[in-house]
Amino acid sequence: MVWEGKDVVATGQKLIGATNPLASEHGTIHGDFAIALEEGYYRRGAAHLAMGKFKEALKDLQQVKKMCPNDTDASKKLKECEKAVMKLKFEEAIAVPEHQGRPIADSIDFHSIGTMLNMASV
């Protein structure tokens, strides 16, 4: 494509928008790209959240929050996702590894432990 004429460079720059899509005006190529990008992250994050893939959803929703900090729906979904990730981390922390088989408390023979009354008679 070849453009020629008065102020063609300025017109081209106005059409394309700022280099940073987030700083570009709506209606410019970069500005419209930023909207599409934000919507894509939001949709993918919402889909991951619905499928229970909370860690993947968290990454996308954090990106949306960075791009659109005033988006209340994205903020709501991000908080929901952060709670789910924290719950997963808690469950992982208290889980008994499969190789242990059963909790240690189940291996204690309480009948073999003497009580104070039994010890006094010894």
PDB file of C-alpha atoms in Angstrom:
ATOM      1  CA  MET A   1       0.000   0.000   0.000  1.00  0.00           C
ATOM      2  CA  VAL A   2       1.312   3.420  -0.893  1.00  0.00           C
ATOM      3  CA  TRP A   3      -0.042   6.645   0.533  1.00  0.00           C
ATOM      4  CA  GLU A   4       0.825  10.070  -0.694  1.00  0.00           C
ATOM      5  CA  GLY A   5      -0.379  13.552   0.004  1.00  0.00           C
ATOM      6  CA  LYS A   6      -0.265  16.310   2.548  1.00  0.00           C
ATOM      7  CA  ASP A   7       0.159  15.151   6.196  1.00  0.00           C
ATOM      8  CA  VAL A   8      -0.006  11.485   5.161  1.00  0.00           C
ATOM      9  CA  VAL A   9       2.297  10.381   8.008  1.00  0.00           C
ATOM     10  CA  ALA A  10       0.251  12.183  10.659  1.00  0.00           C
ATOM     11  CA  THR A  11      -2.963  10.768   9.204  1.00  0.00           C
ATOM     12  CA  GLY A  12      -1.499   7.258   9.222  1.00  0.00           C
ATOM     13  CA  GLN A  13      -0.379   7.622  12.828  1.00  0.00           C
ATOM     14  CA  LYS A  14      -3.833   8.859  13.813  1.00  0.00           C
ATOM     15  CA  LEU A  15      -5.446   5.878  12.090  1.00  0.00           C
ATOM     16  CA  ILE A  16      -3.110   3.375  13.756  1.00  0.00           C
ATOM     17  CA  GLY A  17      -3.106   4.958  17.217  1.00  0.00           C
ATOM     18  CA  ALA A  18      -0.502   4.980  19.967  1.00  0.00           C
ATOM     19  CA  THR A  19       2.088   2.212  20.047  1.00  0.00           C
ATOM     20  CA  ASN A  20       0.735   0.982  23.381  1.00  0.00           C
ATOM     21  CA  PRO A  21      -2.748  -0.421  22.617  1.00  0.00           C
ATOM     22  CA  LEU A  22      -3.957   0.450  26.121  1.00  0.00           C
ATOM     23  CA  ALA A  23      -3.100   4.111  25.555  1.00  0.00           C
ATOM     24  CA  SER A  24      -4.731   4.260  22.113  1.00  0.00           C
ATOM     25  CA  GLU A  25      -8.067   5.919  21.449  1.00  0.00           C
ATOM     26  CA  HIS A  26     -11.090   3.801  20.567  1.00  0.00           C
ATOM     27  CA  GLY A  27     -11.595   3.584  16.829  1.00  0.00           C
ATOM     28  CA  THR A  28      -7.898   3.334  16.049  1.00  0.00           C
ATOM     29  CA  ILE A  29      -6.363   0.044  15.002  1.00  0.00           C
ATOM     30  CA  HIS A  30      -4.399  -0.321  18.235  1.00  0.00           C
ATOM     31  CA  GLY A  31      -7.336   0.903  20.345  1.00  0.00           C
ATOM     32  CA  ASP A  32      -9.695  -1.685  18.864  1.00  0.00           C
ATOM     33  CA  PHE A  33      -7.003  -4.331  19.312  1.00  0.00           C
ATOM     34  CA  ALA A  34      -6.790  -3.483  23.023  1.00  0.00           C
ATOM     35  CA  ILE A  35     -10.544  -3.999  23.416  1.00  0.00           C
ATOM     36  CA  ALA A  36     -10.400  -7.334  21.602  1.00  0.00           C
ATOM     37  CA  LEU A  37      -7.404  -8.397  23.669  1.00  0.00           C
ATOM     38  CA  GLU A  38      -9.119  -7.531  26.967  1.00  0.00           C
ATOM     39  CA  GLU A  39     -12.285  -9.359  25.903  1.00  0.00           C
ATOM     40  CA  GLY A  40     -10.248 -12.402  24.916  1.00  0.00           C
ATOM     41  CA  TYR A  41      -8.491 -12.581  28.270  1.00  0.00           C
ATOM     42  CA  TYR A  42     -11.807 -12.092  30.062  1.00  0.00           C
ATOM     43  CA  ARG A  43     -13.610 -14.823  28.107  1.00  0.00           C
ATOM     44  CA  ARG A  44     -10.766 -17.300  28.487  1.00  0.00           C
ATOM     45  CA  GLY A  45     -10.461 -16.516  32.202  1.00  0.00           C
ATOM     46  CA  ALA A  46     -14.215 -16.949  32.709  1.00  0.00           C
ATOM     47  CA  ALA A  47     -14.125 -20.259  30.827  1.00  0.00           C
ATOM     48  CA  HIS A  48     -11.209 -21.559  32.914  1.00  0.00           C
ATOM     49  CA  LEU A  49     -13.038 -20.466  36.069  1.00  0.00           C
ATOM     50  CA  ALA A  50     -16.191 -22.317  35.006  1.00  0.00           C
ATOM     51  CA  MET A  51     -14.150 -25.480  34.284  1.00  0.00           C
ATOM     52  CA  GLY A  52     -12.432 -25.351  37.660  1.00  0.00           C
ATOM     53  CA  LYS A  53      -9.026 -24.495  36.209  1.00  0.00           C
ATOM     54  CA  PHE A  54      -8.481 -21.782  38.794  1.00  0.00           C
ATOM     55  CA  LYS A  55      -4.741 -21.201  38.364  1.00  0.00           C
ATOM     56  CA  GLU A  56      -5.131 -20.643  34.608  1.00  0.00           C
ATOM     57  CA  ALA A  57      -8.154 -18.392  35.187  1.00  0.00           C
ATOM     58  CA  LEU A  58      -6.212 -16.362  37.734  1.00  0.00           C
ATOM     59  CA  LYS A  59      -3.525 -15.437  35.176  1.00  0.00           C
ATOM     60  CA  ASP A  60      -6.051 -14.252  32.597  1.00  0.00           C
ATOM     61  CA  LEU A  61      -8.242 -12.352  35.042  1.00  0.00           C
ATOM     62  CA  GLN A  62      -5.211 -10.610  36.539  1.00  0.00           C
ATOM     63  CA  GLN A  63      -4.295  -9.480  33.026  1.00  0.00           C
ATOM     64  CA  VAL A  64      -7.822  -8.128  32.502  1.00  0.00           C
ATOM     65  CA  LYS A  65      -7.640  -6.272  35.828  1.00  0.00           C
ATOM     66  CA  LYS A  66      -4.319  -4.727  34.765  1.00  0.00           C
ATOM     67  CA  MET A  67      -5.791  -3.643  31.428  1.00  0.00           C
ATOM     68  CA  CYS A  68      -9.145  -2.426  32.789  1.00  0.00           C
ATOM     69  CA  PRO A  69      -8.811  -1.663  36.510  1.00  0.00           C
ATOM     70  CA  ASN A  70     -12.357  -0.232  36.750  1.00  0.00           C
ATOM     71  CA  ASP A  71     -14.120  -3.289  35.305  1.00  0.00           C
ATOM     72  CA  THR A  72     -16.344  -4.380  38.217  1.00  0.00           C
ATOM     73  CA  ASP A  73     -17.352  -7.714  36.670  1.00  0.00           C
ATOM     74  CA  ALA A  74     -13.727  -8.670  36.054  1.00  0.00           C
ATOM     75  CA  SER A  75     -12.865  -7.627  39.621  1.00  0.00           C
ATOM     76  CA  LYS A  76     -15.665  -9.814  40.959  1.00  0.00           C
ATOM     77  CA  LYS A  77     -14.513 -12.827  38.963  1.00  0.00           C
ATOM     78  CA  LEU A  78     -10.904 -12.202  39.991  1.00  0.00           C
ATOM     79  CA  LYS A  79     -11.845 -12.214  43.691  1.00  0.00           C
ATOM     80  CA  GLU A  80     -13.851 -15.409  43.206  1.00  0.00           C
ATOM     81  CA  CYS A  81     -10.882 -16.991  41.469  1.00  0.00           C
ATOM     82  CA  GLU A  82      -8.399 -15.862  44.148  1.00  0.00           C
ATOM     83  CA  LYS A  83     -10.599 -17.471  46.824  1.00  0.00           C
ATOM     84  CA  ALA A  84     -10.724 -20.722  44.863  1.00  0.00           C
ATOM     85  CA  VAL A  85      -6.928 -20.751  44.415  1.00  0.00           C
ATOM     86  CA  MET A  86      -6.423 -20.108  48.149  1.00  0.00           C
ATOM     87  CA  LYS A  87      -8.798 -22.983  48.941  1.00  0.00           C
ATOM     88  CA  LEU A  88      -6.823 -25.282  46.629  1.00  0.00           C
ATOM     89  CA  LYS A  89      -3.547 -24.275  48.260  1.00  0.00           C
ATOM     90  CA  PHE A  90      -5.020 -24.921  51.714  1.00  0.00           C
ATOM     91  CA  GLU A  91      -6.313 -28.335  50.677  1.00  0.00           C
ATOM     92  CA  GLU A  92      -2.912 -29.215  49.221  1.00  0.00           C
ATOM     93  CA  ALA A  93      -1.218 -28.131  52.444  1.00  0.00           C
ATOM     94  CA  ILE A  94      -3.347 -30.322  54.707  1.00  0.00           C
ATOM     95  CA  ALA A  95      -3.621 -33.309  52.381  1.00  0.00           C
ATOM     96  CA  VAL A  96      -2.139 -36.629  53.429  1.00  0.00           C
ATOM     97  CA  PRO A  97       0.262 -37.900  50.771  1.00  0.00           C
ATOM     98  CA  GLU A  98      -0.971 -41.067  49.084  1.00  0.00           C
ATOM     99  CA  HIS A  99       2.244 -42.965  49.879  1.00  0.00           C
ATOM    100  CA  GLN A 100       1.517 -42.667  53.627  1.00  0.00           C
ATOM    101  CA  GLY A 101      -1.732 -44.533  53.202  1.00  0.00           C
ATOM    102  CA  ARG A 102      -3.359 -43.567  56.461  1.00  0.00           C
ATOM    103  CA  PRO A 103      -2.947 -40.819  59.047  1.00  0.00           C
ATOM    104  CA  ILE A 104      -0.415 -41.344  61.843  1.00  0.00           C
ATOM    105  CA  ALA A 105      -3.185 -41.053  64.441  1.00  0.00           C
ATOM    106  CA  ASP A 106      -4.675 -44.295  63.093  1.00  0.00           C
ATOM    107  CA  SER A 107      -1.411 -46.146  63.849  1.00  0.00           C
ATOM    108  CA  ILE A 108      -1.473 -45.408  67.599  1.00  0.00           C
ATOM    109  CA  ASP A 109      -2.666 -48.260  69.809  1.00  0.00           C
ATOM    110  CA  PHE A 110      -4.469 -46.396  72.573  1.00  0.00           C
ATOM    111  CA  HIS A 111      -5.047 -49.605  74.592  1.00  0.00           C
ATOM    112  CA  SER A 112      -1.328 -50.105  75.088  1.00  0.00           C
ATOM    113  CA  ILE A 113      -0.861 -46.655  76.582  1.00  0.00           C
ATOM    114  CA  GLY A 114      -1.043 -46.711  80.371  1.00  0.00           C
ATOM    115  CA  THR A 115      -3.176 -44.281  82.296  1.00  0.00           C
ATOM    116  CA  MET A 116      -2.370 -42.566  85.575  1.00  0.00           C
ATOM    117  CA  LEU A 117      -4.446 -45.155  87.464  1.00  0.00           C
ATOM    118  CA  ASN A 118      -2.595 -48.049  85.880  1.00  0.00           C
ATOM    119  CA  MET A 119       0.750 -46.425  86.574  1.00  0.00           C
ATOM    120  CA  ALA A 120      -0.058 -45.920  90.254  1.00  0.00           C
ATOM    121  CA  SER A 121      -0.632 -49.630  90.771  1.00  0.00           C
ATOM    122  CA  VAL A 122       2.708 -50.581  89.242  1.00  0.00           C
TER     123      VAL A 122
END
